[in-house]
XYZ file of C-alpha atoms in Angstrom:
110
model
C -33.058 99.211 184.220
C -29.915 100.159 186.085
C -29.558 99.515 189.793
C -31.609 101.963 191.876
C -29.760 104.791 193.618
C -30.761 106.721 196.700
C -31.965 110.306 196.683
C -28.719 111.260 198.436
C -26.736 109.746 195.540
C -28.807 111.675 193.005
C -28.490 114.911 195.011
C -24.696 114.784 194.519
C -25.120 115.335 190.763
C -25.034 119.015 189.837
C -27.028 119.577 186.657
C -26.792 123.043 185.137
C -27.723 124.972 182.018
C -24.682 125.780 179.871
C -24.605 127.957 176.768
C -22.380 126.612 173.984
C -19.980 129.399 173.000
C -17.779 127.420 170.638
C -17.783 123.934 169.128
C -15.040 122.384 167.026
C -13.928 118.930 165.965
C -11.489 117.148 168.258
C -8.136 117.067 166.422
C -7.428 113.441 167.403
C -10.844 111.751 167.371
C -13.449 111.358 164.630
C -16.403 110.998 167.020
C -15.655 113.834 169.439
C -16.344 117.571 169.544
C -14.712 120.116 171.842
C -17.269 122.470 173.364
C -16.532 125.700 175.212
C -19.526 126.417 177.432
C -20.622 129.349 179.571
C -21.969 128.676 183.047
C -22.617 132.317 183.932
C -19.786 132.725 186.435
C -17.198 130.689 184.505
C -16.442 128.855 181.291
C -15.249 125.305 180.782
C -14.450 122.774 178.101
C -16.465 119.614 177.566
C -15.493 116.825 175.193
C -18.620 115.233 173.721
C -19.102 112.168 171.542
C -21.743 113.732 169.310
C -19.763 114.555 166.172
C -21.618 111.964 164.076
C -24.932 113.577 165.047
C -24.250 117.323 165.183
C -22.139 119.708 163.146
C -20.273 122.191 165.365
C -22.253 125.153 163.998
C -25.531 123.473 165.050
C -24.472 123.621 168.706
C -23.198 127.181 169.045
C -25.729 129.303 170.931
C -27.709 126.357 172.308
C -28.518 126.104 176.008
C -27.688 122.507 176.900
C -27.909 120.509 180.117
C -24.620 119.356 181.621
C -23.299 117.481 184.635
C -21.176 120.266 186.105
C -19.450 118.433 188.942
C -18.144 115.405 187.052
C -14.465 114.777 187.753
C -12.240 115.948 184.867
C -11.236 113.310 182.320
C -8.615 113.337 179.569
C -10.110 112.166 176.266
C -7.594 111.772 173.439
C -5.372 114.462 174.944
C -8.105 117.010 175.722
C -9.565 117.680 179.171
C -13.304 117.323 179.607
C -14.716 119.185 182.617
C -18.271 117.905 182.559
C -20.699 115.919 180.463
C -23.603 116.995 178.321
C -26.850 115.075 178.567
C -28.467 113.508 175.529
C -31.181 110.978 174.775
C -30.800 108.138 172.318
C -33.677 107.033 170.170
C -32.643 104.187 167.925
C -29.657 105.531 165.975
C -30.489 109.178 166.764
C -28.862 111.218 169.538
C -30.800 114.240 170.815
C -29.237 116.803 173.144
C -31.220 117.904 176.174
C -31.726 121.626 175.738
C -33.506 124.471 177.505
C -35.692 126.440 175.130
C -36.695 129.379 177.359
C -34.455 132.353 176.454
C -34.883 133.741 179.995
C -33.115 130.727 181.510
C -29.595 131.988 182.207
C -26.375 129.984 181.854
C -25.511 128.371 185.144
C -29.124 127.850 186.215
C -29.348 124.806 188.459
C -31.593 121.951 187.387
C -33.449 120.106 190.124
């Protein structure tokens, strides 16, 4: 188990629902995908290390869970403006998704 954090530390993390609008392979990295996501009031790009587990077409249209307020990072020349959440089970990676079609992009997760 990782070191415990306080509630105040956890409250700083902004988790939101994001709809994947576009997914494509990163041009300079075999393990990365570039995702364009919709957060309701804006769109952003996220670079995700899930290429070995998901084909781009499997992600388009999915409502995923992201960390919205993560500081931007440059990954192999592309800017990532957030991070998707996924679970690992052995060798398998499973994206955290929202399956209710009435849950709108940008919905805050508490």
